[in-house]
């Protein structure tokens, strides 16, 4: 089944979002990102992704966008704040963490939702322990890759957690 998105929601929510962002961005990492590359931050598809995640609620969307840029800045730094993170942006430890296989994209369920499988024991069993930064950068990378799909934005995700061992 195809999900039909009502343009009325977007046409109402986008100007409201702009207003919330303009009124509350002062001094934020979001404002810094906007000053570096306004086209990236103001991209309609980028904003719509956040609106969908917040059921077109402009205030909740603005708040999430502020948190998003705060986290992205903490994980990747200012130089990557206004670019899509690719595999090349992950360092060697991040790549090793990714290759450990503890988080995997496992296709879609019957409702079309993206399925993530988390196998915690694969992190613990790896020869060199990973930092929380490594795991967070890998999770960020996978989530943003999944969200490139409009279907994932509209239908959502499912996470399956499997604990191995103690």
Steps between C-alpha positions, in 0.01 A plus 500: 500500500626840405477769767344816362638812665259793511675811367277709727703384801826602335368831368386596851789351694796634300427872565423421866830314527685794348341732755592277797855463375540874440366586847711252697825440309706779655833366626425141400709252301210508251565873447871430455420232240266738320774766486741246347260364235143631502409288196578178690308602813203648310468219245130411472556122488722523809235692693219273381692201639482658846137608459399143415682369806303744718159455336523847341519676838717804429614569857599136564676496163698815579603355836612176334698690236684688775583170676602345167758770426627494861558125476648514152743769615602288802545186292665638186607860568426831337673415172240224432200682643350591164578195293346158475715254692642226279708192575809711421418722800536210743843442652677162516351414841151594377547273196618215723193557718277494192667183370448328837144457376327591825248715311361396165238615255290187447255601227137595558214344691153430355396859568797635306690623807880486496621230740814551710651205683726571798719216627668640809730207563685567177626828645614341823672209329710719272876498569528875563222672694320782322426837656150636536600752229574214258165336564308827479666598171414158354138525619478853358640381168255209472196705600577779257562245221160344574330842507617576147202286401169686493331168573695473827410859588131428448477144639763509774741242636499193721791405725564146614745462788672171566721464802767232490686369803515643850 
